[in-house]
Amino acid sequence: MSRDEVTLDFARGGRIGQDEAIYCGEKSAAQIATILDLAEAAGAGLLLTRLDAAKLEALSPGHRGGIDYCPVSRTGFFGPLRPVAAAGDVAILSAGTSDIPVAREAERTLRHAGQQASLFSDIGVAGLWRLTDRLDEIRAHPVVIVVAGMDAALASVVGGLVAGPVICVPTSVGYGVAAGGRAALDAMLASCAPGLSVCNIDNGYGAACAALRLLNAARRVQERP
């Protein structure tokens, strides 16, 4: 693929406070390689999302060696990585272990931006004590991301128990009428817990970006003279 066919947004960080990310899902290994070459030439780091193991293996050894890859979330860090500038601001709640890949995508997106999140896994409402036992820890975080499939009941429960922003991510986990995450999406949108924000199905990246916008806005307010 010609480099002329790719235009990377290296000014995004200065414009909206979030660096360029590359969705690899429908890209070929050759297209990804071209993008990595451009980033390397510019001395820029990239977050790679939906990078499956087969495409990773199809890249050159040099490219593979430059990627910090997480097979669970299918994300990669390429090039310079921001140091951790903040920790403890975001809690990511995974209803079940089947929801962890999406939760990890959110966690890795935040880490790429220099934000260390806390992951609370397998705390769904089928055993409500798993949530209530850790509620004080969760409430210590100003922003909460809830990742849940099936009936997505965890979002409504958490929305009624924490004071800060709650960003919800429905996942495609579930049987039959769960409909690939549509039931979870509808449940989150129809929640009686006021003020929930809802992202697209399996979009852990989008939830992390929403959290970053909230945190960046709060910091700008704090920095005002």
JSON list of C-alpha atoms in Angstrom, two decimals:
[
{"chain": "A", "resi": 1, "resn": "MET", "atom": "CA", "xyz": [0.00, 0.00, 0.00]},
{"chain": "A", "resi": 2, "resn": "SER", "atom": "CA", "xyz": [1.27, 3.49, -0.87]},
{"chain": "A", "resi": 3, "resn": "ARG", "atom": "CA", "xyz": [2.06, 5.89, 1.96]},
{"chain": "A", "resi": 4, "resn": "ASP", "atom": "CA", "xyz": [0.09, 8.51, 0.04]},
{"chain": "A", "resi": 5, "resn": "GLU", "atom": "CA", "xyz": [-3.09, 6.58, 0.90]},
{"chain": "A", "resi": 6, "resn": "VAL", "atom": "CA", "xyz": [-2.61, 7.12, 4.65]},
{"chain": "A", "resi": 7, "resn": "THR", "atom": "CA", "xyz": [-3.00, 10.36, 6.59]},
{"chain": "A", "resi": 8, "resn": "LEU", "atom": "CA", "xyz": [-2.29, 9.96, 10.29]},
{"chain": "A", "resi": 9, "resn": "ASP", "atom": "CA", "xyz": [-3.62, 12.49, 12.79]},
{"chain": "A", "resi": 10, "resn": "PHE", "atom": "CA", "xyz": [-0.55, 13.30, 14.86]},
{"chain": "A", "resi": 11, "resn": "ALA", "atom": "CA", "xyz": [-2.08, 16.62, 15.95]},
{"chain": "A", "resi": 12, "resn": "ARG", "atom": "CA", "xyz": [-5.01, 14.91, 17.66]},
{"chain": "A", "resi": 13, "resn": "GLY", "atom": "CA", "xyz": [-3.38, 14.94, 21.08]},
{"chain": "A", "resi": 14, "resn": "GLY", "atom": "CA", "xyz": [-2.99, 18.71, 21.07]},
{"chain": "A", "resi": 15, "resn": "ARG", "atom": "CA", "xyz": [-6.44, 19.24, 19.63]},
{"chain": "A", "resi": 16, "resn": "ILE", "atom": "CA", "xyz": [-8.62, 16.97, 21.81]},
{"chain": "A", "resi": 17, "resn": "GLY", "atom": "CA", "xyz": [-6.18, 15.57, 24.37]},
{"chain": "A", "resi": 18, "resn": "GLN", "atom": "CA", "xyz": [-6.18, 12.03, 22.96]},
{"chain": "A", "resi": 19, "resn": "ASP", "atom": "CA", "xyz": [-3.54, 10.56, 20.71]},
{"chain": "A", "resi": 20, "resn": "GLU", "atom": "CA", "xyz": [-4.08, 8.82, 17.39]},
{"chain": "A", "resi": 21, "resn": "ALA", "atom": "CA", "xyz": [-5.36, 5.24, 17.55]},
{"chain": "A", "resi": 22, "resn": "ILE", "atom": "CA", "xyz": [-5.52, 2.70, 14.74]},
{"chain": "A", "resi": 23, "resn": "TYR", "atom": "CA", "xyz": [-8.45, 0.31, 14.36]},
{"chain": "A", "resi": 24, "resn": "CYS", "atom": "CA", "xyz": [-6.90, -2.78, 12.78]},
{"chain": "A", "resi": 25, "resn": "GLY", "atom": "CA", "xyz": [-10.05, -4.88, 12.39]},
{"chain": "A", "resi": 26, "resn": "GLU", "atom": "CA", "xyz": [-10.62, -4.55, 8.64]},
{"chain": "A", "resi": 27, "resn": "LYS", "atom": "CA", "xyz": [-7.08, -3.54, 7.70]},
{"chain": "A", "resi": 28, "resn": "SER", "atom": "CA", "xyz": [-4.61, -5.89, 6.01]},
{"chain": "A", "resi": 29, "resn": "ALA", "atom": "CA", "xyz": [-1.20, -6.61, 7.51]},
{"chain": "A", "resi": 30, "resn": "ALA", "atom": "CA", "xyz": [0.33, -4.59, 4.65]},
{"chain": "A", "resi": 31, "resn": "GLN", "atom": "CA", "xyz": [-1.82, -1.57, 5.49]},
{"chain": "A", "resi": 32, "resn": "ILE", "atom": "CA", "xyz": [-0.92, -1.84, 9.17]},
{"chain": "A", "resi": 33, "resn": "ALA", "atom": "CA", "xyz": [2.78, -2.09, 8.28]},
{"chain": "A", "resi": 34, "resn": "THR", "atom": "CA", "xyz": [2.57, 1.12, 6.24]},
{"chain": "A", "resi": 35, "resn": "ILE", "atom": "CA", "xyz": [0.91, 2.92, 9.14]},
{"chain": "A", "resi": 36, "resn": "LEU", "atom": "CA", "xyz": [3.60, 1.71, 11.54]},
{"chain": "A", "resi": 37, "resn": "ASP", "atom": "CA", "xyz": [6.33, 2.92, 9.19]},
{"chain": "A", "resi": 38, "resn": "LEU", "atom": "CA", "xyz": [4.78, 6.39, 9.06]},
{"chain": "A", "resi": 39, "resn": "ALA", "atom": "CA", "xyz": [4.43, 6.54, 12.83]},
{"chain": "A", "resi": 40, "resn": "GLU", "atom": "CA", "xyz": [8.02, 5.41, 13.32]},
{"chain": "A", "resi": 41, "resn": "ALA", "atom": "CA", "xyz": [9.30, 8.02, 10.87]},
{"chain": "A", "resi": 42, "resn": "ALA", "atom": "CA", "xyz": [7.44, 10.70, 12.81]},
{"chain": "A", "resi": 43, "resn": "GLY", "atom": "CA", "xyz": [8.65, 9.40, 16.17]},
{"chain": "A", "resi": 44, "resn": "ALA", "atom": "CA", "xyz": [5.05, 8.97, 17.26]},
{"chain": "A", "resi": 45, "resn": "GLY", "atom": "CA", "xyz": [3.43, 6.28, 19.38]},
{"chain": "A", "resi": 46, "resn": "LEU", "atom": "CA", "xyz": [0.22, 4.54, 18.39]},
{"chain": "A", "resi": 47, "resn": "LEU", "atom": "CA", "xyz": [-2.50, 2.58, 20.10]},
{"chain": "A", "resi": 48, "resn": "LEU", "atom": "CA", "xyz": [-3.55, -0.39, 17.95]},
{"chain": "A", "resi": 49, "resn": "THR", "atom": "CA", "xyz": [-7.02, -1.83, 18.59]},
{"chain": "A", "resi": 50, "resn": "ARG", "atom": "CA", "xyz": [-8.63, -5.05, 17.33]},
{"chain": "A", "resi": 51, "resn": "LEU", "atom": "CA", "xyz": [-5.26, -6.39, 16.25]},
{"chain": "A", "resi": 52, "resn": "ASP", "atom": "CA", "xyz": [-5.68, -10.16, 16.07]},
{"chain": "A", "resi": 53, "resn": "ALA", "atom": "CA", "xyz": [-2.82, -12.60, 16.49]},
{"chain": "A", "resi": 54, "resn": "ALA", "atom": "CA", "xyz": [-2.81, -13.66, 12.83]},
{"chain": "A", "resi": 55, "resn": "LYS", "atom": "CA", "xyz": [-2.25, -10.11, 11.60]},
{"chain": "A", "resi": 56, "resn": "LEU", "atom": "CA", "xyz": [0.38, -9.54, 14.25]},
{"chain": "A", "resi": 57, "resn": "GLU", "atom": "CA", "xyz": [2.21, -12.66, 13.09]},
{"chain": "A", "resi": 58, "resn": "ALA", "atom": "CA", "xyz": [2.02, -11.47, 9.47]},
{"chain": "A", "resi": 59, "resn": "LEU", "atom": "CA", "xyz": [3.98, -8.31, 10.29]},
{"chain": "A", "resi": 60, "resn": "SER", "atom": "CA", "xyz": [7.76, -8.17, 9.92]},
{"chain": "A", "resi": 61, "resn": "PRO", "atom": "CA", "xyz": [9.92, -9.17, 12.91]},
{"chain": "A", "resi": 62, "resn": "GLY", "atom": "CA", "xyz": [10.93, -5.53, 13.26]},
{"chain": "A", "resi": 63, "resn": "HIS", "atom": "CA", "xyz": [7.37, -4.36, 13.52]},
{"chain": "A", "resi": 64, "resn": "ARG", "atom": "CA", "xyz": [6.38, -7.19, 15.87]},
{"chain": "A", "resi": 65, "resn": "GLY", "atom": "CA", "xyz": [9.32, -6.37, 18.10]},
{"chain": "A", "resi": 66, "resn": "GLY", "atom": "CA", "xyz": [8.11, -2.81, 18.44]},
{"chain": "A", "resi": 67, "resn": "ILE", "atom": "CA", "xyz": [4.61, -3.76, 19.62]},
{"chain": "A", "resi": 68, "resn": "ASP", "atom": "CA", "xyz": [3.63, -4.36, 23.23]},
{"chain": "A", "resi": 69, "resn": "TYR", "atom": "CA", "xyz": [0.77, -6.78, 22.52]},
{"chain": "A", "resi": 70, "resn": "CYS", "atom": "CA", "xyz": [-2.07, -7.92, 24.77]},
{"chain": "A", "resi": 71, "resn": "PRO", "atom": "CA", "xyz": [-3.82, -10.97, 23.28]},
{"chain": "A", "resi": 72, "resn": "VAL", "atom": "CA", "xyz": [-6.79, -10.71, 25.65]},
{"chain": "A", "resi": 73, "resn": "SER", "atom": "CA", "xyz": [-7.79, -7.21, 24.54]},
{"chain": "A", "resi": 74, "resn": "ARG", "atom": "CA", "xyz": [-6.22, -7.49, 21.09]},
{"chain": "A", "resi": 75, "resn": "THR", "atom": "CA", "xyz": [-4.47, -4.17, 21.60]},
{"chain": "A", "resi": 76, "resn": "GLY", "atom": "CA", "xyz": [-0.93, -3.09, 20.95]},
{"chain": "A", "resi": 77, "resn": "PHE", "atom": "CA", "xyz": [1.30, -0.19, 21.95]},
{"chain": "A", "resi": 78, "resn": "PHE", "atom": "CA", "xyz": [3.68, 0.82, 19.16]},
{"chain": "A", "resi": 79, "resn": "GLY", "atom": "CA", "xyz": [6.49, 3.30, 19.61]},
{"chain": "A", "resi": 80, "resn": "PRO", "atom": "CA", "xyz": [6.90, 5.75, 22.50]},
{"chain": "A", "resi": 81, "resn": "LEU", "atom": "CA", "xyz": [4.50, 5.17, 25.39]},
{"chain": "A", "resi": 82, "resn": "ARG", "atom": "CA", "xyz": [3.37, 7.91, 27.72]},
{"chain": "A", "resi": 83, "resn": "PRO", "atom": "CA", "xyz": [4.46, 7.44, 31.33]},
{"chain": "A", "resi": 84, "resn": "VAL", "atom": "CA", "xyz": [1.74, 7.05, 33.95]},
{"chain": "A", "resi": 85, "resn": "ALA", "atom": "CA", "xyz": [0.67, 10.57, 34.84]},
{"chain": "A", "resi": 86, "resn": "ALA", "atom": "CA", "xyz": [-2.35, 9.64, 36.96]},
{"chain": "A", "resi": 87, "resn": "ALA", "atom": "CA", "xyz": [-3.66, 6.59, 38.78]},
{"chain": "A", "resi": 88, "resn": "GLY", "atom": "CA", "xyz": [-6.77, 5.81, 40.75]},
{"chain": "A", "resi": 89, "resn": "ASP", "atom": "CA", "xyz": [-9.15, 8.01, 38.77]},
{"chain": "A", "resi": 90, "resn": "VAL", "atom": "CA", "xyz": [-10.96, 5.27, 36.83]},
{"chain": "A", "resi": 91, "resn": "ALA", "atom": "CA", "xyz": [-12.46, 1.98, 38.01]},
{"chain": "A", "resi": 92, "resn": "ILE", "atom": "CA", "xyz": [-13.35, -0.57, 35.34]},
{"chain": "A", "resi": 93, "resn": "LEU", "atom": "CA", "xyz": [-15.96, -3.12, 36.42]},
{"chain": "A", "resi": 94, "resn": "SER", "atom": "CA", "xyz": [-16.32, -6.38, 34.50]},
{"chain": "A", "resi": 95, "resn": "ALA", "atom": "CA", "xyz": [-19.56, -8.21, 35.26]},
{"chain": "A", "resi": 96, "resn": "GLY", "atom": "CA", "xyz": [-18.16, -11.63, 34.32]},
{"chain": "A", "resi": 97, "resn": "THR", "atom": "CA", "xyz": [-14.88, -13.13, 33.17]},
{"chain": "A", "resi": 98, "resn": "SER", "atom": "CA", "xyz": [-16.35, -13.36, 29.65]},
{"chain": "A", "resi": 99, "resn": "ASP", "atom": "CA", "xyz": [-16.51, -9.56, 29.63]},
{"chain": "A", "resi": 100, "resn": "ILE", "atom": "CA", "xyz": [-12.81, -9.13, 30.46]},
{"chain": "A", "resi": 101, "resn": "PRO", "atom": "CA", "xyz": [-11.56, -8.68, 26.85]},
{"chain": "A", "resi": 102, "resn": "VAL", "atom": "CA", "xyz": [-13.67, -5.54, 26.47]},
{"chain": "A", "resi": 103, "resn": "ALA", "atom": "CA", "xyz": [-12.73, -4.34, 29.96]},
{"chain": "A", "resi": 104, "resn": "ARG", "atom": "CA", "xyz": [-9.07, -4.87, 29.15]},
{"chain": "A", "resi": 105, "resn": "GLU", "atom": "CA", "xyz": [-9.44, -2.88, 25.93]},
{"chain": "A", "resi": 106, "resn": "ALA", "atom": "CA", "xyz": [-10.65, 0.03, 28.05]},
{"chain": "A", "resi": 107, "resn": "GLU", "atom": "CA", "xyz": [-7.83, -0.47, 30.54]},
{"chain": "A", "resi": 108, "resn": "ARG", "atom": "CA", "xyz": [-5.16, -0.56, 27.83]},
{"chain": "A", "resi": 109, "resn": "THR", "atom": "CA", "xyz": [-6.60, 2.52, 26.10]},
{"chain": "A", "resi": 110, "resn": "LEU", "atom": "CA", "xyz": [-6.38, 4.43, 29.36]},
{"chain": "A", "resi": 111, "resn": "ARG", "atom": "CA", "xyz": [-2.84, 3.20, 30.00]},
{"chain": "A", "resi": 112, "resn": "HIS", "atom": "CA", "xyz": [-1.73, 4.35, 26.54]},
{"chain": "A", "resi": 113, "resn": "ALA", "atom": "CA", "xyz": [-2.95, 7.82, 27.53]},
{"chain": "A", "resi": 114, "resn": "GLY", "atom": "CA", "xyz": [-0.97, 7.74, 30.79]},
{"chain": "A", "resi": 115, "resn": "GLN", "atom": "CA", "xyz": [-3.92, 6.85, 33.00]},
{"chain": "A", "resi": 116, "resn": "GLN", "atom": "CA", "xyz": [-3.58, 3.76, 35.23]},
{"chain": "A", "resi": 117, "resn": "ALA", "atom": "CA", "xyz": [-7.02, 2.26, 35.88]},
{"chain": "A", "resi": 118, "resn": "SER", "atom": "CA", "xyz": [-8.20, -0.25, 38.49]},
{"chain": "A", "resi": 119, "resn": "LEU", "atom": "CA", "xyz": [-9.88, -3.38, 37.10]},
{"chain": "A", "resi": 120, "resn": "PHE", "atom": "CA", "xyz": [-12.54, -5.15, 39.19]},
{"chain": "A", "resi": 121, "resn": "SER", "atom": "CA", "xyz": [-13.46, -8.39, 37.47]},
{"chain": "A", "resi": 122, "resn": "ASP", "atom": "CA", "xyz": [-16.25, -10.94, 37.94]},
{"chain": "A", "resi": 123, "resn": "ILE", "atom": "CA", "xyz": [-18.48, -8.80, 40.16]},
{"chain": "A", "resi": 124, "resn": "GLY", "atom": "CA", "xyz": [-21.81, -9.29, 38.37]},
{"chain": "A", "resi": 125, "resn": "VAL", "atom": "CA", "xyz": [-25.20, -9.22, 40.06]},
{"chain": "A", "resi": 126, "resn": "ALA", "atom": "CA", "xyz": [-25.68, -13.01, 40.06]},
{"chain": "A", "resi": 127, "resn": "GLY", "atom": "CA", "xyz": [-23.64, -12.85, 43.26]},
{"chain": "A", "resi": 128, "resn": "LEU", "atom": "CA", "xyz": [-24.33, -9.32, 44.47]},
{"chain": "A", "resi": 129, "resn": "TRP", "atom": "CA", "xyz": [-21.98, -9.64, 47.43]},
{"chain": "A", "resi": 130, "resn": "ARG", "atom": "CA", "xyz": [-19.07, -9.62, 44.93]},
{"chain": "A", "resi": 131, "resn": "LEU", "atom": "CA", "xyz": [-19.94, -6.00, 44.16]},
{"chain": "A", "resi": 132, "resn": "THR", "atom": "CA", "xyz": [-20.95, -4.84, 47.63]},
{"chain": "A", "resi": 133, "resn": "ASP", "atom": "CA", "xyz": [-17.78, -6.26, 49.19]},
{"chain": "A", "resi": 134, "resn": "ARG", "atom": "CA", "xyz": [-15.72, -3.92, 46.98]},
{"chain": "A", "resi": 135, "resn": "LEU", "atom": "CA", "xyz": [-18.02, -0.95, 46.85]},
{"chain": "A", "resi": 136, "resn": "ASP", "atom": "CA", "xyz": [-15.87, 1.31, 49.03]},
{"chain": "A", "resi": 137, "resn": "GLU", "atom": "CA", "xyz": [-12.87, 0.66, 46.75]},
{"chain": "A", "resi": 138, "resn": "ILE", "atom": "CA", "xyz": [-14.94, 1.40, 43.66]},
{"chain": "A", "resi": 139, "resn": "ARG", "atom": "CA", "xyz": [-16.39, 4.62, 45.12]},
{"chain": "A", "resi": 140, "resn": "ALA", "atom": "CA", "xyz": [-12.85, 5.93, 45.66]},
{"chain": "A", "resi": 141, "resn": "HIS", "atom": "CA", "xyz": [-12.57, 6.38, 41.87]},
{"chain": "A", "resi": 142, "resn": "PRO", "atom": "CA", "xyz": [-14.13, 9.55, 40.37]},
{"chain": "A", "resi": 143, "resn": "VAL", "atom": "CA", "xyz": [-15.10, 7.76, 37.12]},
{"chain": "A", "resi": 144, "resn": "VAL", "atom": "CA", "xyz": [-16.49, 4.24, 36.73]},
{"chain": "A", "resi": 145, "resn": "ILE", "atom": "CA", "xyz": [-16.72, 2.16, 33.56]},
{"chain": "A", "resi": 146, "resn": "VAL", "atom": "CA", "xyz": [-19.16, -0.77, 33.73]},
{"chain": "A", "resi": 147, "resn": "VAL", "atom": "CA", "xyz": [-18.69, -3.60, 31.20]},
{"chain": "A", "resi": 148, "resn": "ALA", "atom": "CA", "xyz": [-21.52, -6.15, 31.11]},
{"chain": "A", "resi": 149, "resn": "GLY", "atom": "CA", "xyz": [-23.31, -8.50, 28.76]},
{"chain": "A", "resi": 150, "resn": "MET", "atom": "CA", "xyz": [-26.44, -10.68, 29.11]},
{"chain": "A", "resi": 151, "resn": "ASP", "atom": "CA", "xyz": [-29.04, -8.49, 30.90]},
{"chain": "A", "resi": 152, "resn": "ALA", "atom": "CA", "xyz": [-26.41, -5.85, 31.82]},
{"chain": "A", "resi": 153, "resn": "ALA", "atom": "CA", "xyz": [-28.03, -5.40, 35.23]},
{"chain": "A", "resi": 154, "resn": "LEU", "atom": "CA", "xyz": [-24.71, -4.40, 36.77]},
{"chain": "A", "resi": 155, "resn": "ALA", "atom": "CA", "xyz": [-24.92, -0.98, 35.09]},
{"chain": "A", "resi": 156, "resn": "SER", "atom": "CA", "xyz": [-28.20, -0.04, 36.78]},
{"chain": "A", "resi": 157, "resn": "VAL", "atom": "CA", "xyz": [-27.07, -1.33, 40.17]},
{"chain": "A", "resi": 158, "resn": "VAL", "atom": "CA", "xyz": [-23.78, 0.57, 40.05]},
{"chain": "A", "resi": 159, "resn": "GLY", "atom": "CA", "xyz": [-25.55, 3.66, 38.72]},
{"chain": "A", "resi": 160, "resn": "GLY", "atom": "CA", "xyz": [-27.64, 3.72, 41.88]},
{"chain": "A", "resi": 161, "resn": "LEU", "atom": "CA", "xyz": [-24.68, 3.29, 44.23]},
{"chain": "A", "resi": 162, "resn": "VAL", "atom": "CA", "xyz": [-21.87, 5.60, 43.05]},
{"chain": "A", "resi": 163, "resn": "ALA", "atom": "CA", "xyz": [-21.86, 9.39, 42.78]},
{"chain": "A", "resi": 164, "resn": "GLY", "atom": "CA", "xyz": [-19.47, 9.93, 39.88]},
{"chain": "A", "resi": 165, "resn": "PRO", "atom": "CA", "xyz": [-19.93, 9.49, 36.13]},
{"chain": "A", "resi": 166, "resn": "VAL", "atom": "CA", "xyz": [-20.79, 5.93, 35.06]},
{"chain": "A", "resi": 167, "resn": "ILE", "atom": "CA", "xyz": [-19.87, 4.94, 31.51]},
{"chain": "A", "resi": 168, "resn": "CYS", "atom": "CA", "xyz": [-21.51, 1.71, 30.36]},
{"chain": "A", "resi": 169, "resn": "VAL", "atom": "CA", "xyz": [-20.29, -0.76, 27.75]},
{"chain": "A", "resi": 170, "resn": "PRO", "atom": "CA", "xyz": [-22.65, -3.56, 26.66]},
{"chain": "A", "resi": 171, "resn": "THR", "atom": "CA", "xyz": [-20.87, -6.68, 25.49]},
{"chain": "A", "resi": 172, "resn": "SER", "atom": "CA", "xyz": [-21.89, -9.35, 22.99]},
{"chain": "A", "resi": 173, "resn": "VAL", "atom": "CA", "xyz": [-21.81, -12.00, 25.75]},
{"chain": "A", "resi": 174, "resn": "GLY", "atom": "CA", "xyz": [-24.98, -14.04, 26.30]},
{"chain": "A", "resi": 175, "resn": "TYR", "atom": "CA", "xyz": [-27.34, -16.72, 25.03]},
{"chain": "A", "resi": 176, "resn": "GLY", "atom": "CA", "xyz": [-30.11, -16.51, 22.43]},
{"chain": "A", "resi": 177, "resn": "VAL", "atom": "CA", "xyz": [-32.18, -13.39, 23.02]},
{"chain": "A", "resi": 178, "resn": "ALA", "atom": "CA", "xyz": [-29.09, -11.56, 24.27]},
{"chain": "A", "resi": 179, "resn": "ALA", "atom": "CA", "xyz": [-28.79, -10.99, 20.50]},
{"chain": "A", "resi": 180, "resn": "GLY", "atom": "CA", "xyz": [-25.07, -10.33, 20.34]},
{"chain": "A", "resi": 181, "resn": "GLY", "atom": "CA", "xyz": [-25.23, -7.55, 22.90]},
{"chain": "A", "resi": 182, "resn": "ARG", "atom": "CA", "xyz": [-28.40, -5.81, 21.76]},
{"chain": "A", "resi": 183, "resn": "ALA", "atom": "CA", "xyz": [-30.29, -6.81, 24.92]},
{"chain": "A", "resi": 184, "resn": "ALA", "atom": "CA", "xyz": [-27.48, -5.41, 27.07]},
{"chain": "A", "resi": 185, "resn": "LEU", "atom": "CA", "xyz": [-27.41, -2.20, 25.03]},
{"chain": "A", "resi": 186, "resn": "ASP", "atom": "CA", "xyz": [-31.18, -1.73, 25.35]},
{"chain": "A", "resi": 187, "resn": "ALA", "atom": "CA", "xyz": [-31.07, -2.45, 29.08]},
{"chain": "A", "resi": 188, "resn": "MET", "atom": "CA", "xyz": [-28.37, 0.16, 29.65]},
{"chain": "A", "resi": 189, "resn": "LEU", "atom": "CA", "xyz": [-30.20, 2.74, 27.54]},
{"chain": "A", "resi": 190, "resn": "ALA", "atom": "CA", "xyz": [-33.47, 2.01, 29.39]},
{"chain": "A", "resi": 191, "resn": "SER", "atom": "CA", "xyz": [-31.91, 2.04, 32.86]},
{"chain": "A", "resi": 192, "resn": "CYS", "atom": "CA", "xyz": [-33.81, 3.85, 35.60]},
{"chain": "A", "resi": 193, "resn": "ALA", "atom": "CA", "xyz": [-30.48, 4.89, 37.16]},
{"chain": "A", "resi": 194, "resn": "PRO", "atom": "CA", "xyz": [-30.18, 8.56, 36.14]},
{"chain": "A", "resi": 195, "resn": "GLY", "atom": "CA", "xyz": [-27.27, 9.96, 34.15]},
{"chain": "A", "resi": 196, "resn": "LEU", "atom": "CA", "xyz": [-25.66, 6.82, 32.75]},
{"chain": "A", "resi": 197, "resn": "SER", "atom": "CA", "xyz": [-23.64, 7.21, 29.56]},
{"chain": "A", "resi": 198, "resn": "VAL", "atom": "CA", "xyz": [-23.75, 4.25, 27.15]},
{"chain": "A", "resi": 199, "resn": "CYS", "atom": "CA", "xyz": [-21.22, 3.26, 24.49]},
{"chain": "A", "resi": 200, "resn": "ASN", "atom": "CA", "xyz": [-21.55, 0.90, 21.54]},
{"chain": "A", "resi": 201, "resn": "ILE", "atom": "CA", "xyz": [-21.45, -2.88, 21.93]},
{"chain": "A", "resi": 202, "resn": "ASP", "atom": "CA", "xyz": [-17.98, -4.19, 22.85]},
{"chain": "A", "resi": 203, "resn": "ASN", "atom": "CA", "xyz": [-16.52, -0.66, 22.56]},
{"chain": "A", "resi": 204, "resn": "GLY", "atom": "CA", "xyz": [-14.09, -0.59, 25.46]},
{"chain": "A", "resi": 205, "resn": "TYR", "atom": "CA", "xyz": [-11.95, 1.86, 23.52]},
{"chain": "A", "resi": 206, "resn": "GLY", "atom": "CA", "xyz": [-14.83, 4.33, 23.25]},
{"chain": "A", "resi": 207, "resn": "ALA", "atom": "CA", "xyz": [-15.61, 4.09, 26.96]},
{"chain": "A", "resi": 208, "resn": "ALA", "atom": "CA", "xyz": [-12.00, 4.83, 27.86]},
{"chain": "A", "resi": 209, "resn": "CYS", "atom": "CA", "xyz": [-12.00, 7.83, 25.53]},
{"chain": "A", "resi": 210, "resn": "ALA", "atom": "CA", "xyz": [-15.16, 9.15, 27.20]},
{"chain": "A", "resi": 211, "resn": "ALA", "atom": "CA", "xyz": [-13.49, 8.77, 30.60]},
{"chain": "A", "resi": 212, "resn": "LEU", "atom": "CA", "xyz": [-10.43, 10.64, 29.35]},
{"chain": "A", "resi": 213, "resn": "ARG", "atom": "CA", "xyz": [-12.56, 13.52, 28.11]},
{"chain": "A", "resi": 214, "resn": "LEU", "atom": "CA", "xyz": [-14.21, 13.81, 31.52]},
{"chain": "A", "resi": 215, "resn": "LEU", "atom": "CA", "xyz": [-10.91, 13.71, 33.39]},
{"chain": "A", "resi": 216, "resn": "ASN", "atom": "CA", "xyz": [-9.21, 16.15, 31.03]},
{"chain": "A", "resi": 217, "resn": "ALA", "atom": "CA", "xyz": [-12.12, 18.57, 31.38]},
{"chain": "A", "resi": 218, "resn": "ALA", "atom": "CA", "xyz": [-11.92, 18.37, 35.18]},
{"chain": "A", "resi": 219, "resn": "ARG", "atom": "CA", "xyz": [-8.17, 19.05, 35.09]},
{"chain": "A", "resi": 220, "resn": "ARG", "atom": "CA", "xyz": [-8.64, 22.09, 32.86]},
{"chain": "A", "resi": 221, "resn": "VAL", "atom": "CA", "xyz": [-11.12, 23.50, 35.37]},
{"chain": "A", "resi": 222, "resn": "GLN", "atom": "CA", "xyz": [-8.68, 22.90, 38.22]},
{"chain": "A", "resi": 223, "resn": "GLU", "atom": "CA", "xyz": [-5.88, 24.66, 36.29]},
{"chain": "A", "resi": 224, "resn": "ARG", "atom": "CA", "xyz": [-7.88, 27.85, 35.72]},
{"chain": "A", "resi": 225, "resn": "PRO", "atom": "CA", "xyz": [-6.37, 30.86, 37.45]}
]
